[in-house]
Amino acid sequence: MLFNSIEFTLFLPVVFLLYWFVFNRNIRLQNLFIVAASYLFYGWWDWRFLILIFFTSLCSYVAGRLIESRPRQARWISAANIVLNLGILCTFKYYDFFIQSFADLFGFAADSLLLKIILPVGISFYTFQALSYSIDVYRKKLQATHDIAAFFAYISFFPQLVAGPIERATNLLPQFLRSRTFDITQATDGVRQALWGLFKKMVVADNCAILANYVFENHATESGGMLILGALAFTFQIYGDFSGYSDIAIGVSRLFGFELMRNFHFPYFSRDIAEFWRRWHISLNTWFRDYIYIPLGGSRGSKASIIRNTFVIFLLSGLWHGANWTFVVWGAYNALLFLPLILAQRNRRNLGEIAEGRIFPSGREIIRIAATFILIVIGWIIFRAENIDHAWEYISRICSPALFEPVIWPDSWFETAFIHSLIGIVLLQTVEWFQRSKQHALQFNRGGVIRFSAVRFSIYYLLLIAIYLMFAQQQAFIYFQF
């Protein structure tokens, strides 16, 4: 079920009303209802996926109980749960990829060895969420829960189930264990954030997708200028798509009294690549930091060990995104961009807000933002390409005489998508720049002209009109495939 679908438009108000007006007197019934609603939401794609998420949830719940009750065997129980969950993930997501890669390397047919199974939607997200629980129980950062309904609700909570944020049990699980009351301020702010997420998805991302898909599919015959346009389109497509999903997930969760972690912090305003990765997909990056980077030694050892640890988490992050060598190369590319910052000990230089206390950035900040953005765009070309050859040909053609060929629109539909994308991107970047110190772009202080309700509601209606007039063909969220 997609957030931008008619089905979800009907699903959400029904679940909301039942949650607050029928099941609100008993927290356990409320949690069971969340599980039922979440399983309906998730099973809408394919009911068979429910078997896997049920099994993952049950195993992680039992592992937590056993770790707590059998401290002498806790390490082995925790390790067994990690192996089991990662084994399921690797079987569904990576088995065919590695078998086919091995066959290509040694030149034999692999068809008879391939499983050819459907990748369950969002399996990487809920698997990492389940792993964080058992690891934190083992580390004694969290007590094992005895409330199976609350635990199953934590793993399957429908707003963030299929594309994050990847919630830690230390943050989200306790919220299922305490009673919740409806907070109108929390709910209305959630609606605003969800509205902004829909705008980013339906106006920015889906229109940019039309441009990016056409250019990447026809890269061999298009001009260098068109290839640059395609790369920029995908750059804003993936941001609008993924951060839009996170905004909707966080906003919808607030309607039910839950606070999810922030997943994006206006990343395209970053002044170096380290700052970008502190602002992009925060839940995944902090997961790798806490469960892999720091246990490996983090930044405490020699320069060589720090570089090794950096490459490990970026290569794993690349592989987490999908079974394709382009993702591994993309991870290595970002790790290489980190090297100068690590060697110069400047990877934590830009921790504060960009242009704090000022309307516009300085000239030096503009140069740093632009340089970082260009490096990010190159990385997204690798990420979007079908294979390594595709990425190489795409980048090589931009750097060839094709760069000076005239840009020719393929048809009127392309021009319409371009105009809608341009309007959406300009509005997106402008609003987010002036709101860069806020938790989300529509979080307004009650000062200045915003104190007038007419002004605030005008903004909301303008966004709704923009969504209605400029929405493109409905497309699934990019990160559903991960």
PDB file of C-alpha atoms in Angstrom, residues 125-242:
ATOM      1  CA  PHE A 125      14.613  -1.992   7.251  1.00  0.00           C
ATOM      2  CA  TYR A 126      12.713  -4.273   9.612  1.00  0.00           C
ATOM      3  CA  THR A 127      15.621  -6.741   9.830  1.00  0.00           C
ATOM      4  CA  PHE A 128      17.960  -4.007  11.076  1.00  0.00           C
ATOM      5  CA  GLN A 129      15.253  -2.844  13.468  1.00  0.00           C
ATOM      6  CA  ALA A 130      14.916  -6.352  14.901  1.00  0.00           C
ATOM      7  CA  LEU A 131      18.701  -6.716  15.183  1.00  0.00           C
ATOM      8  CA  SER A 132      19.046  -3.471  17.112  1.00  0.00           C
ATOM      9  CA  TYR A 133      16.638  -4.806  19.740  1.00  0.00           C
ATOM     10  CA  SER A 134      18.462  -8.063  20.496  1.00  0.00           C
ATOM     11  CA  ILE A 135      21.878  -6.351  20.416  1.00  0.00           C
ATOM     12  CA  ASP A 136      20.735  -3.638  22.834  1.00  0.00           C
ATOM     13  CA  VAL A 137      19.239  -6.236  25.174  1.00  0.00           C
ATOM     14  CA  TYR A 138      22.551  -8.122  25.097  1.00  0.00           C
ATOM     15  CA  ARG A 139      24.454  -4.886  25.806  1.00  0.00           C
ATOM     16  CA  LYS A 140      22.045  -4.203  28.688  1.00  0.00           C
ATOM     17  CA  LYS A 141      20.969  -0.902  27.171  1.00  0.00           C
ATOM     18  CA  LEU A 142      17.406  -2.156  27.199  1.00  0.00           C
ATOM     19  CA  GLN A 143      15.403  -4.653  29.201  1.00  0.00           C
ATOM     20  CA  ALA A 144      13.820  -7.461  27.231  1.00  0.00           C
ATOM     21  CA  THR A 145      10.126  -6.814  26.820  1.00  0.00           C
ATOM     22  CA  HIS A 146       7.609  -9.422  27.995  1.00  0.00           C
ATOM     23  CA  ASP A 147       4.791  -7.750  26.070  1.00  0.00           C
ATOM     24  CA  ILE A 148       4.668  -9.612  22.775  1.00  0.00           C
ATOM     25  CA  ALA A 149       1.953  -7.340  21.347  1.00  0.00           C
ATOM     26  CA  ALA A 150       4.069  -4.244  21.973  1.00  0.00           C
ATOM     27  CA  PHE A 151       7.115  -5.923  20.426  1.00  0.00           C
ATOM     28  CA  PHE A 152       5.284  -7.036  17.293  1.00  0.00           C
ATOM     29  CA  ALA A 153       3.847  -3.511  16.967  1.00  0.00           C
ATOM     30  CA  TYR A 154       7.380  -2.080  17.267  1.00  0.00           C
ATOM     31  CA  ILE A 155       8.702  -4.262  14.416  1.00  0.00           C
ATOM     32  CA  SER A 156       5.688  -3.856  12.114  1.00  0.00           C
ATOM     33  CA  PHE A 157       4.534  -0.266  12.833  1.00  0.00           C
ATOM     34  CA  PHE A 158       3.060   0.591   9.442  1.00  0.00           C
ATOM     35  CA  PRO A 159       4.143   4.237   8.929  1.00  0.00           C
ATOM     36  CA  GLN A 160       7.848   3.371   8.936  1.00  0.00           C
ATOM     37  CA  LEU A 161       7.737  -0.354   8.196  1.00  0.00           C
ATOM     38  CA  VAL A 162       8.882  -0.485   4.579  1.00  0.00           C
ATOM     39  CA  ALA A 163      11.293   2.452   4.224  1.00  0.00           C
ATOM     40  CA  GLY A 164      12.219   3.694   7.680  1.00  0.00           C
ATOM     41  CA  PRO A 165      13.369   5.511   9.628  1.00  0.00           C
ATOM     42  CA  ILE A 166      15.110   2.445  11.092  1.00  0.00           C
ATOM     43  CA  GLU A 167      13.972   2.906  14.663  1.00  0.00           C
ATOM     44  CA  ARG A 168      15.956   1.786  17.690  1.00  0.00           C
ATOM     45  CA  ALA A 169      14.143  -0.256  20.269  1.00  0.00           C
ATOM     46  CA  THR A 170      15.463   2.138  22.924  1.00  0.00           C
ATOM     47  CA  ASN A 171      13.421   4.941  21.343  1.00  0.00           C
ATOM     48  CA  LEU A 172      10.289   3.407  19.849  1.00  0.00           C
ATOM     49  CA  LEU A 173       9.560   0.277  21.894  1.00  0.00           C
ATOM     50  CA  PRO A 174       9.021   2.146  25.223  1.00  0.00           C
ATOM     51  CA  GLN A 175       6.395   4.262  23.450  1.00  0.00           C
ATOM     52  CA  PHE A 176       4.349   1.075  22.877  1.00  0.00           C
ATOM     53  CA  LEU A 177       4.637   0.170  26.555  1.00  0.00           C
ATOM     54  CA  ARG A 178       3.023   3.324  27.918  1.00  0.00           C
ATOM     55  CA  SER A 179      -0.450   4.739  27.469  1.00  0.00           C
ATOM     56  CA  ARG A 180      -0.973   7.364  24.816  1.00  0.00           C
ATOM     57  CA  THR A 181      -3.354  10.310  24.716  1.00  0.00           C
ATOM     58  CA  PHE A 182      -4.327  12.331  21.706  1.00  0.00           C
ATOM     59  CA  ASP A 183      -2.350  15.584  21.446  1.00  0.00           C
ATOM     60  CA  ILE A 184      -3.857  18.053  18.970  1.00  0.00           C
ATOM     61  CA  THR A 185      -0.613  20.064  18.731  1.00  0.00           C
ATOM     62  CA  GLN A 186       1.419  16.949  17.991  1.00  0.00           C
ATOM     63  CA  ALA A 187      -1.161  15.704  15.486  1.00  0.00           C
ATOM     64  CA  THR A 188      -1.500  18.969  13.542  1.00  0.00           C
ATOM     65  CA  ASP A 189       2.275  19.314  13.285  1.00  0.00           C
ATOM     66  CA  GLY A 190       2.352  15.734  12.035  1.00  0.00           C
ATOM     67  CA  VAL A 191      -0.192  16.562   9.325  1.00  0.00           C
ATOM     68  CA  ARG A 192       1.940  19.516   8.218  1.00  0.00           C
ATOM     69  CA  GLN A 193       5.047  17.342   7.974  1.00  0.00           C
ATOM     70  CA  ALA A 194       3.151  14.644   6.064  1.00  0.00           C
ATOM     71  CA  LEU A 195       1.819  17.290   3.655  1.00  0.00           C
ATOM     72  CA  TRP A 196       5.356  18.474   2.955  1.00  0.00           C
ATOM     73  CA  GLY A 197       6.414  14.877   2.394  1.00  0.00           C
ATOM     74  CA  LEU A 198       3.615  14.363  -0.134  1.00  0.00           C
ATOM     75  CA  PHE A 199       4.690  17.507  -1.970  1.00  0.00           C
ATOM     76  CA  LYS A 200       8.281  16.273  -2.146  1.00  0.00           C
ATOM     77  CA  LYS A 201       7.167  12.874  -3.422  1.00  0.00           C
ATOM     78  CA  MET A 202       4.331  13.729  -5.812  1.00  0.00           C
ATOM     79  CA  VAL A 203       5.564  17.040  -7.252  1.00  0.00           C
ATOM     80  CA  VAL A 204       9.358  16.896  -7.001  1.00  0.00           C
ATOM     81  CA  ALA A 205      10.327  13.216  -7.019  1.00  0.00           C
ATOM     82  CA  ASP A 206       7.751  11.821  -9.449  1.00  0.00           C
ATOM     83  CA  ASN A 207       8.274  14.573 -12.035  1.00  0.00           C
ATOM     84  CA  CYS A 208      12.047  14.285 -11.728  1.00  0.00           C
ATOM     85  CA  ALA A 209      11.661  10.518 -12.203  1.00  0.00           C
ATOM     86  CA  ILE A 210      10.212  11.095 -15.690  1.00  0.00           C
ATOM     87  CA  LEU A 211      13.306  13.088 -16.682  1.00  0.00           C
ATOM     88  CA  ALA A 212      15.818  10.780 -14.997  1.00  0.00           C
ATOM     89  CA  ASN A 213      14.304   7.563 -16.356  1.00  0.00           C
ATOM     90  CA  TYR A 214      14.277   8.831 -19.931  1.00  0.00           C
ATOM     91  CA  VAL A 215      17.844  10.192 -19.837  1.00  0.00           C
ATOM     92  CA  PHE A 216      19.399   7.173 -18.120  1.00  0.00           C
ATOM     93  CA  GLU A 217      17.653   4.809 -20.547  1.00  0.00           C
ATOM     94  CA  ASN A 218      18.875   6.805 -23.566  1.00  0.00           C
ATOM     95  CA  HIS A 219      22.270   7.951 -22.289  1.00  0.00           C
ATOM     96  CA  ALA A 220      24.183   6.667 -25.342  1.00  0.00           C
ATOM     97  CA  THR A 221      22.414   9.040 -27.754  1.00  0.00           C
ATOM     98  CA  GLU A 222      21.712  12.103 -25.623  1.00  0.00           C
ATOM     99  CA  SER A 223      23.883  15.219 -25.395  1.00  0.00           C
ATOM    100  CA  GLY A 224      26.150  15.901 -22.444  1.00  0.00           C
ATOM    101  CA  GLY A 225      23.840  18.695 -21.318  1.00  0.00           C
ATOM    102  CA  MET A 226      20.896  16.309 -21.277  1.00  0.00           C
ATOM    103  CA  LEU A 227      22.947  13.808 -19.265  1.00  0.00           C
ATOM    104  CA  ILE A 228      23.722  16.491 -16.691  1.00  0.00           C
ATOM    105  CA  LEU A 229      20.006  17.296 -16.548  1.00  0.00           C
ATOM    106  CA  GLY A 230      19.229  13.607 -16.006  1.00  0.00           C
ATOM    107  CA  ALA A 231      21.779  13.348 -13.203  1.00  0.00           C
ATOM    108  CA  LEU A 232      20.388  16.442 -11.487  1.00  0.00           C
ATOM    109  CA  ALA A 233      16.863  15.099 -11.912  1.00  0.00           C
ATOM    110  CA  PHE A 234      17.783  11.846 -10.177  1.00  0.00           C
ATOM    111  CA  THR A 235      19.594  13.781  -7.452  1.00  0.00           C
ATOM    112  CA  PHE A 236      16.375  15.548  -6.514  1.00  0.00           C
ATOM    113  CA  GLN A 237      14.223  12.515  -7.288  1.00  0.00           C
ATOM    114  CA  ILE A 238      15.937  10.331  -4.701  1.00  0.00           C
ATOM    115  CA  TYR A 239      15.943  13.135  -2.122  1.00  0.00           C
ATOM    116  CA  GLY A 240      12.303  14.076  -2.682  1.00  0.00           C
ATOM    117  CA  ASP A 241      11.290  10.422  -2.770  1.00  0.00           C
ATOM    118  CA  PHE A 242      13.142   9.120   0.266  1.00  0.00           C
TER     119      PHE A 242
END
